[in-house]
Amino acid sequence: MNSHRIKSSTAQPIGNRSRLEICATSRIYASVALAALITQGTVEAQPFQFPTANHALYENGGEEKFFVGTTGKPWNTGTFGCVRSEGHQLHEGLDIRCQTRDKRGEPVDPVMAAADGEVAYINRRPSLSNYGNYVVVRHNINGLEVFSLYAHLSEIRKDLKTGQQVKTGEKLAIMGRTANTREGISKDRAHVHFELDLLVNDRYSKWHEAALRGQRNDHGDWNGRNMLGLDPRLILLQEREQGAKFNLLAFIQHQNELCRVQVRKTNFPWLKRYGALIQPNPRATKEGVAGYELALNFIGLPFQVIPRASSELKGKSKIELLSVNQAEHDRNPCCHLVVKKGSRWELTNHGTELLELLTW
Ligand SMILES: [Zn+2]
């Protein structure tokens, strides 16, 4: 169905070619190919590339061609955020539409690594996850450990192993529609579910055992609860806009604040893994760090971390809610981290659980 799609090298990842080379070569291509090359040319300086050949996000009004909505719903239900169940449910990635199908109408788009990295996890048992077959790749970008996740795959490359290095644009798998959900994914809706995540705690498995006794954990640390998603659409759009100036750390630091919390813990994995998010506080440096103040976005991602001295800590409890940004709560209500009781805001059980996991 996509025979009109550009099949020349312009649809392929650029690899090590410099931007100069690309510009020189591009003169001989037709204008469509030229535009594609210019788009690709900036990719080299950008941390993330599209995980399939579908780049329609960069076309004017290309959303319909890029995203797959849920059954009977518009394309925006395939984007990141509070877009499911009339805004009450989070979708933690992008559902990127299939472009190429075999005779039976099954998707055959190659799914490619969005950046250089190392394979962190492979699930080849589709019945064990609503993600079906999926692959997680670990990247180090602007000093941050970030993970890309590719789900609903039909076939993962046989030779792909945990710990293996992969290059940007390297094929990982073939798009599919595997999932263990009762409703499944129709041929029509075939897509790759693509996430960019930060990891909450590398002791997740132990925490799960202790906190969620009796609940199965088939995926170790790669349990959905342990991953906090960034919006890949915003990242890809900012990369195009800012080119080489795009910085993942700055992107994370500019999240909208849902709330501020204070934790009386001084040693937890987030501080090491995402140390770049820690802001200086001379008073805590002088008096000693007794806890941390965290700014959380609407999914609970701590995007700003401030060490606090004992003399600065508020309240008595292990986890203290300091403030809530009502406008952000109203805009993105689907994660239910905080709730207003009368005139007072409180952390919900879910909010408390996330912070306990974070600081465990
Ligand atoms: Zn999805």
Short mmCIF file of C-alpha atoms and ligand atoms in Angstrom, two decimals:
data_model
loop_
_atom_site.label_atom_id
_atom_site.label_comp_id
_atom_site.label_asym_id
_atom_site.label_seq_id
_atom_site.Cartn_x
_atom_site.Cartn_y
_atom_site.Cartn_z
CA MET A 1 0.00 0.00 0.00
CA ASN A 2 3.01 2.26 0.27
CA SER A 3 4.56 1.73 -3.13
CA HIS A 4 4.80 5.51 -3.53
CA ARG A 5 7.07 5.74 -0.53
CA ILE A 6 10.60 6.92 -1.26
CA LYS A 7 12.68 3.75 -1.40
CA SER A 8 15.99 5.38 -2.24
CA SER A 9 18.81 5.75 0.25
CA THR A 10 17.17 8.94 1.48
CA ALA A 11 14.83 6.83 3.58
CA GLN A 12 17.77 5.13 5.23
CA PRO A 13 19.73 6.35 8.26
CA ILE A 14 22.67 8.51 7.35
CA GLY A 15 25.33 6.85 9.49
CA ASN A 16 28.61 8.68 9.62
CA ARG A 17 28.22 11.00 6.70
CA SER A 18 28.87 14.58 7.65
CA ARG A 19 26.36 17.32 7.03
CA LEU A 20 28.67 18.84 4.40
CA GLU A 21 28.78 15.62 2.40
CA ILE A 22 25.01 15.38 2.57
CA CYS A 23 24.56 18.91 1.30
CA ALA A 24 26.97 18.29 -1.57
CA THR A 25 25.25 15.07 -2.58
CA SER A 26 21.78 16.45 -2.20
CA ARG A 27 22.11 18.81 -5.18
CA ILE A 28 21.61 15.89 -7.53
CA TYR A 29 18.34 14.75 -5.98
CA ALA A 30 14.83 15.94 -6.71
CA SER A 31 13.38 18.49 -4.33
CA VAL A 32 11.42 15.93 -2.26
CA ALA A 33 14.54 13.89 -1.72
CA LEU A 34 16.45 17.08 -0.98
CA ALA A 35 14.02 17.96 1.79
CA ALA A 36 14.35 14.44 3.18
CA LEU A 37 18.14 14.73 3.15
CA ILE A 38 18.12 18.05 4.93
CA THR A 39 15.87 16.56 7.59
CA GLN A 40 18.19 13.57 7.86
CA GLY A 41 21.26 15.78 7.76
CA THR A 42 20.36 17.36 11.08
CA VAL A 43 19.76 13.91 12.59
CA GLU A 44 23.44 13.31 13.07
CA ALA A 45 23.69 16.08 15.62
CA GLN A 46 20.46 14.96 17.29
CA PRO A 47 20.41 12.34 19.98
CA PHE A 48 17.27 10.57 18.76
CA GLN A 49 16.12 9.42 15.36
CA PHE A 50 12.70 8.06 14.37
CA PRO A 51 12.42 4.34 15.16
CA THR A 52 10.85 3.51 11.79
CA ALA A 53 10.88 5.00 8.27
CA ASN A 54 7.69 6.90 9.15
CA HIS A 55 8.81 10.53 9.54
CA ALA A 56 5.40 12.09 8.86
CA LEU A 57 5.58 13.90 12.21
CA TYR A 58 7.85 16.38 10.38
CA GLU A 59 5.27 17.04 7.66
CA ASN A 60 2.75 19.82 7.92
CA GLY A 61 -0.45 18.18 9.16
CA GLY A 62 1.26 14.78 9.00
CA GLU A 63 -0.12 13.59 12.34
CA GLU A 64 -2.77 11.34 10.76
CA LYS A 65 -0.02 9.55 8.82
CA PHE A 66 2.26 9.30 11.84
CA PHE A 67 0.05 8.36 14.81
CA VAL A 68 -2.44 5.53 15.23
CA GLY A 69 -5.32 6.36 17.53
CA THR A 70 -7.22 3.81 19.59
CA THR A 71 -10.18 2.08 17.87
CA GLY A 72 -12.66 4.72 16.69
CA LYS A 73 -10.70 7.60 18.25
CA PRO A 74 -8.64 10.36 16.61
CA TRP A 75 -4.85 10.29 16.12
CA ASN A 76 -4.13 12.20 19.30
CA THR A 77 -4.99 9.08 21.33
CA GLY A 78 -1.76 7.64 19.91
CA THR A 79 0.35 10.45 21.36
CA PHE A 80 2.03 10.69 24.78
CA GLY A 81 0.10 11.92 27.81
CA CYS A 82 -3.42 11.95 29.27
CA VAL A 83 -4.97 10.91 25.96
CA ARG A 84 -6.75 7.65 26.77
CA SER A 85 -10.21 7.09 28.29
CA GLU A 86 -11.32 10.69 27.65
CA GLY A 87 -8.14 12.06 29.22
CA HIS A 88 -8.27 9.90 32.35
CA GLN A 89 -5.61 7.42 31.35
CA LEU A 90 -1.95 7.88 30.51
CA HIS A 91 -0.39 6.65 27.28
CA GLU A 92 3.32 6.57 27.99
CA GLY A 93 4.67 6.54 24.44
CA LEU A 94 3.88 7.14 20.78
CA ASP A 95 1.94 4.70 18.60
CA ILE A 96 3.69 5.10 15.25
CA ARG A 97 1.74 3.96 12.21
CA CYS A 98 2.81 1.11 9.96
CA GLN A 99 3.85 2.07 6.40
CA THR A 100 4.66 -1.26 4.78
CA ARG A 101 2.64 -4.49 4.75
CA ASP A 102 3.01 -7.99 3.36
CA LYS A 103 0.42 -9.79 1.19
CA ARG A 104 -1.62 -10.70 4.25
CA GLY A 105 -1.69 -7.08 5.33
CA GLU A 106 0.67 -7.65 8.24
CA PRO A 107 3.15 -4.87 9.12
CA VAL A 108 6.74 -5.41 7.94
CA ASP A 109 8.34 -2.03 8.77
CA PRO A 110 11.82 -2.46 10.24
CA VAL A 111 12.07 -1.04 13.77
CA MET A 112 15.41 0.66 14.38
CA ALA A 113 17.41 1.87 17.37
CA ALA A 114 16.59 5.53 17.99
CA ALA A 115 20.15 6.24 19.16
CA ASP A 116 23.46 4.50 19.83
CA GLY A 117 23.17 2.32 22.90
CA GLU A 118 23.20 -1.07 24.54
CA VAL A 119 20.39 -3.60 24.58
CA ALA A 120 19.05 -3.58 28.16
CA TYR A 121 16.14 -5.99 27.95
CA ILE A 122 14.36 -8.21 25.46
CA ASN A 123 10.96 -9.78 26.04
CA ARG A 124 10.35 -12.61 23.58
CA ARG A 125 7.33 -13.96 25.44
CA PRO A 126 4.46 -11.82 24.12
CA SER A 127 1.89 -13.50 26.36
CA LEU A 128 3.63 -11.98 29.40
CA SER A 129 3.08 -8.33 28.53
CA ASN A 130 0.55 -5.91 27.11
CA TYR A 131 3.62 -4.70 25.17
CA GLY A 132 3.90 -8.13 23.53
CA ASN A 133 7.43 -8.68 22.21
CA TYR A 134 9.53 -5.68 23.15
CA VAL A 135 13.09 -4.41 23.31
CA VAL A 136 14.62 -1.82 25.66
CA VAL A 137 17.85 -0.03 24.72
CA ARG A 138 19.98 1.96 27.19
CA HIS A 139 21.53 5.23 26.00
CA ASN A 140 23.74 7.83 27.58
CA ILE A 141 22.80 11.26 26.32
CA ASN A 142 23.93 14.61 27.73
CA GLY A 143 25.08 12.76 30.86
CA LEU A 144 21.73 11.08 31.42
CA GLU A 145 20.88 7.41 31.25
CA VAL A 146 17.79 7.19 29.09
CA PHE A 147 16.02 4.15 27.69
CA SER A 148 14.16 3.65 24.44
CA LEU A 149 11.47 0.99 24.27
CA TYR A 150 9.92 -0.59 21.16
CA ALA A 151 6.78 -2.69 21.68
CA HIS A 152 4.25 -4.96 19.92
CA LEU A 153 7.04 -6.32 17.68
CA SER A 154 6.32 -9.36 15.53
CA GLU A 155 9.90 -10.56 15.28
CA ILE A 156 12.94 -9.49 17.25
CA ARG A 157 16.29 -9.98 15.50
CA LYS A 158 17.42 -13.51 16.41
CA ASP A 159 20.99 -12.51 17.24
CA LEU A 160 20.03 -9.59 19.46
CA LYS A 161 21.17 -10.11 23.06
CA THR A 162 21.10 -8.16 26.30
CA GLY A 163 24.32 -6.17 26.64
CA GLN A 164 24.86 -5.91 22.88
CA GLN A 165 25.88 -2.53 21.47
CA VAL A 166 23.61 -1.10 18.78
CA LYS A 167 24.04 1.88 16.49
CA THR A 168 21.52 4.60 15.66
CA GLY A 169 19.28 3.29 12.88
CA GLU A 170 20.35 -0.33 13.36
CA LYS A 171 17.48 -2.72 12.78
CA LEU A 172 16.25 -4.34 15.99
CA ALA A 173 13.04 -6.01 14.91
CA ILE A 174 10.04 -6.07 12.61
CA MET A 175 6.92 -4.14 13.53
CA GLY A 176 4.02 -6.29 14.64
CA ARG A 177 0.92 -6.27 16.78
CA THR A 178 1.74 -8.59 19.66
CA ALA A 179 0.12 -7.89 23.04
CA ASN A 180 -1.46 -9.99 25.74
CA THR A 181 -4.56 -7.80 26.01
CA ARG A 182 -7.94 -9.42 25.37
CA GLU A 183 -8.85 -6.97 22.60
CA GLY A 184 -5.44 -7.33 20.87
CA ILE A 185 -4.31 -4.95 18.11
CA SER A 186 -6.12 -5.06 14.77
CA LYS A 187 -4.19 -5.16 11.47
CA ASP A 188 -5.59 -1.73 10.83
CA ARG A 189 -3.95 -0.31 13.93
CA ALA A 190 -0.56 -2.01 13.47
CA HIS A 191 2.10 0.23 15.02
CA VAL A 192 5.24 0.34 17.07
CA HIS A 193 4.71 1.66 20.57
CA PHE A 194 7.79 3.82 21.18
CA GLU A 195 8.87 5.17 24.55
CA LEU A 196 11.76 7.22 25.90
CA ASP A 197 12.07 6.53 29.61
CA LEU A 198 14.04 7.28 32.72
CA LEU A 199 14.54 4.45 35.19
CA VAL A 200 13.14 5.00 38.70
CA ASN A 201 15.16 2.48 40.71
CA ASP A 202 17.58 -0.30 39.76
CA ARG A 203 16.54 -2.19 42.89
CA TYR A 204 13.00 -2.43 41.55
CA SER A 205 12.76 -6.24 41.66
CA LYS A 206 13.59 -6.29 45.38
CA TRP A 207 11.14 -3.46 46.09
CA HIS A 208 8.42 -5.30 44.14
CA GLU A 209 8.98 -8.41 46.21
CA ALA A 210 8.70 -6.45 49.44
CA ALA A 211 5.96 -3.95 48.55
CA LEU A 212 3.74 -5.89 46.17
CA ARG A 213 3.91 -9.30 47.79
CA GLY A 214 2.21 -11.99 45.73
CA GLN A 215 2.06 -9.90 42.53
CA ARG A 216 3.96 -11.40 39.62
CA ASN A 217 6.88 -9.49 38.17
CA ASP A 218 7.83 -11.10 34.86
CA HIS A 219 10.18 -8.38 33.66
CA GLY A 220 12.51 -7.65 36.58
CA ASP A 221 13.55 -4.00 36.65
CA TRP A 222 11.83 -3.50 33.29
CA ASN A 223 8.41 -3.38 34.88
CA GLY A 224 6.29 -0.47 33.62
CA ARG A 225 6.04 0.93 37.16
CA ASN A 226 9.80 1.44 37.17
CA MET A 227 9.96 3.54 34.02
CA LEU A 228 8.93 7.17 33.69
CA GLY A 229 8.29 8.32 30.15
CA LEU A 230 9.32 11.52 28.40
CA ASP A 231 7.23 12.79 25.49
CA PRO A 232 9.11 11.53 22.38
CA ARG A 233 6.98 13.71 20.11
CA LEU A 234 8.15 16.90 21.84
CA ILE A 235 11.73 15.64 21.78
CA LEU A 236 11.63 14.85 18.05
CA LEU A 237 10.01 18.21 17.27
CA GLN A 238 12.48 20.15 19.43
CA GLU A 239 15.37 18.30 17.81
CA ARG A 240 14.18 19.46 14.41
CA GLU A 241 13.71 23.00 15.64
CA GLN A 242 16.95 23.30 17.59
CA GLY A 243 19.25 20.98 15.62
CA ALA A 244 22.62 20.61 17.32
CA LYS A 245 21.49 22.91 20.14
CA PHE A 246 18.97 20.34 21.38
CA ASN A 247 19.90 19.17 24.85
CA LEU A 248 18.08 16.36 26.62
CA LEU A 249 19.05 17.65 30.06
CA ALA A 250 17.52 21.05 29.29
CA PHE A 251 14.43 19.33 27.88
CA ILE A 252 13.95 17.43 31.14
CA GLN A 253 14.67 20.47 33.28
CA HIS A 254 11.88 22.38 31.52
CA GLN A 255 9.03 20.02 32.40
CA ASN A 256 5.89 21.61 33.84
CA GLU A 257 5.75 21.25 37.59
CA LEU A 258 2.81 19.36 39.09
CA CYS A 259 4.04 19.43 42.66
CA ARG A 260 6.99 19.66 45.02
CA VAL A 261 7.75 17.03 47.59
CA GLN A 262 10.42 16.59 50.22
CA VAL A 263 11.94 13.23 51.09
CA ARG A 264 14.03 12.52 54.20
CA LYS A 265 16.37 10.21 52.32
CA THR A 266 19.89 11.03 51.22
CA ASN A 267 20.94 8.00 49.24
CA PHE A 268 18.80 6.63 46.43
CA PRO A 269 19.63 5.59 42.87
CA TRP A 270 17.99 8.59 41.12
CA LEU A 271 20.60 10.89 42.74
CA LYS A 272 23.40 8.95 41.07
CA ARG A 273 21.79 8.11 37.76
CA TYR A 274 20.33 11.59 37.26
CA GLY A 275 22.85 13.60 39.26
CA ALA A 276 22.78 16.19 36.47
CA LEU A 277 19.30 17.20 37.73
CA ILE A 278 20.62 18.14 41.18
CA GLN A 279 20.76 21.89 41.82
CA PRO A 280 23.36 23.45 44.10
CA ASN A 281 22.30 24.56 47.56
CA PRO A 282 25.18 26.18 49.50
CA ARG A 283 23.33 25.87 52.83
CA ALA A 284 22.96 22.09 52.46
CA THR A 285 26.59 21.84 51.34
CA LYS A 286 27.67 23.73 54.47
CA GLU A 287 25.33 22.12 57.03
CA GLY A 288 25.07 18.65 55.52
CA VAL A 289 22.34 17.13 53.36
CA ALA A 290 19.39 15.74 55.37
CA GLY A 291 16.90 15.24 52.55
CA TYR A 292 15.89 16.32 49.07
CA GLU A 293 13.23 18.53 47.60
CA LEU A 294 11.91 17.20 44.29
CA ALA A 295 9.88 18.93 41.60
CA LEU A 296 7.68 16.35 39.88
CA ASN A 297 5.95 16.61 36.53
CA PHE A 298 2.46 15.19 35.99
CA ILE A 299 3.64 11.58 35.72
CA GLY A 300 5.84 11.96 38.81
CA LEU A 301 9.20 12.37 37.09
CA PRO A 302 11.57 14.24 39.45
CA PHE A 303 13.01 16.78 37.02
CA GLN A 304 14.59 19.03 39.62
CA VAL A 305 16.38 17.81 42.74
CA ILE A 306 17.46 20.20 45.53
CA PRO A 307 19.50 19.00 48.50
CA ARG A 308 18.14 20.33 51.80
CA ALA A 309 19.83 20.87 55.15
CA SER A 310 18.11 19.61 58.28
CA SER A 311 17.26 23.22 59.22
CA GLU A 312 15.39 23.60 55.92
CA LEU A 313 13.23 20.47 56.14
CA LYS A 314 9.52 20.90 56.71
CA GLY A 315 7.16 18.68 58.70
CA LYS A 316 8.04 15.38 60.31
CA SER A 317 7.06 12.68 57.83
CA LYS A 318 9.37 10.72 55.54
CA ILE A 319 7.60 12.13 52.50
CA GLU A 320 6.11 15.61 52.64
CA LEU A 321 4.00 17.27 49.94
CA LEU A 322 5.19 20.90 49.79
CA SER A 323 3.07 22.44 47.04
CA VAL A 324 0.78 21.66 44.11
CA ASN A 325 0.38 23.55 40.85
CA GLN A 326 -3.38 23.34 40.36
CA ALA A 327 -3.25 24.50 36.72
CA GLU A 328 -0.96 21.61 35.78
CA HIS A 329 -3.10 19.20 37.78
CA ASP A 330 -6.18 20.34 35.84
CA ARG A 331 -4.32 20.15 32.52
CA ASN A 332 -2.92 16.65 33.06
CA PRO A 333 -5.04 14.88 35.68
CA CYS A 334 -4.57 11.26 34.57
CA CYS A 335 -1.78 10.09 36.87
CA HIS A 336 -3.55 10.84 40.17
CA LEU A 337 -0.44 11.56 42.19
CA VAL A 338 -2.11 14.23 44.34
CA VAL A 339 -5.70 14.82 45.42
CA LYS A 340 -7.46 17.81 46.97
CA LYS A 341 -9.36 17.02 50.17
CA GLY A 342 -11.34 20.10 51.22
CA SER A 343 -8.79 22.86 50.81
CA ARG A 344 -5.77 20.63 51.43
CA TRP A 345 -3.73 18.73 48.87
CA GLU A 346 -2.45 15.27 49.72
CA LEU A 347 -0.36 12.65 48.00
CA THR A 348 -2.51 9.73 46.84
CA ASN A 349 -1.50 6.14 47.57
CA HIS A 350 -0.14 6.00 44.05
CA GLY A 351 1.92 9.17 44.60
CA THR A 352 3.27 7.84 47.89
CA GLU A 353 4.09 4.46 46.33
CA LEU A 354 6.06 6.11 43.51
CA LEU A 355 8.10 8.15 45.99
CA GLU A 356 8.71 5.11 48.16
CA LEU A 357 9.96 3.21 45.14
CA LEU A 358 12.08 6.18 44.07
CA THR A 359 13.80 6.47 47.44
CA TRP A 360 13.95 2.74 48.29
ZN ZN B 1 0.96 2.57 22.69
#
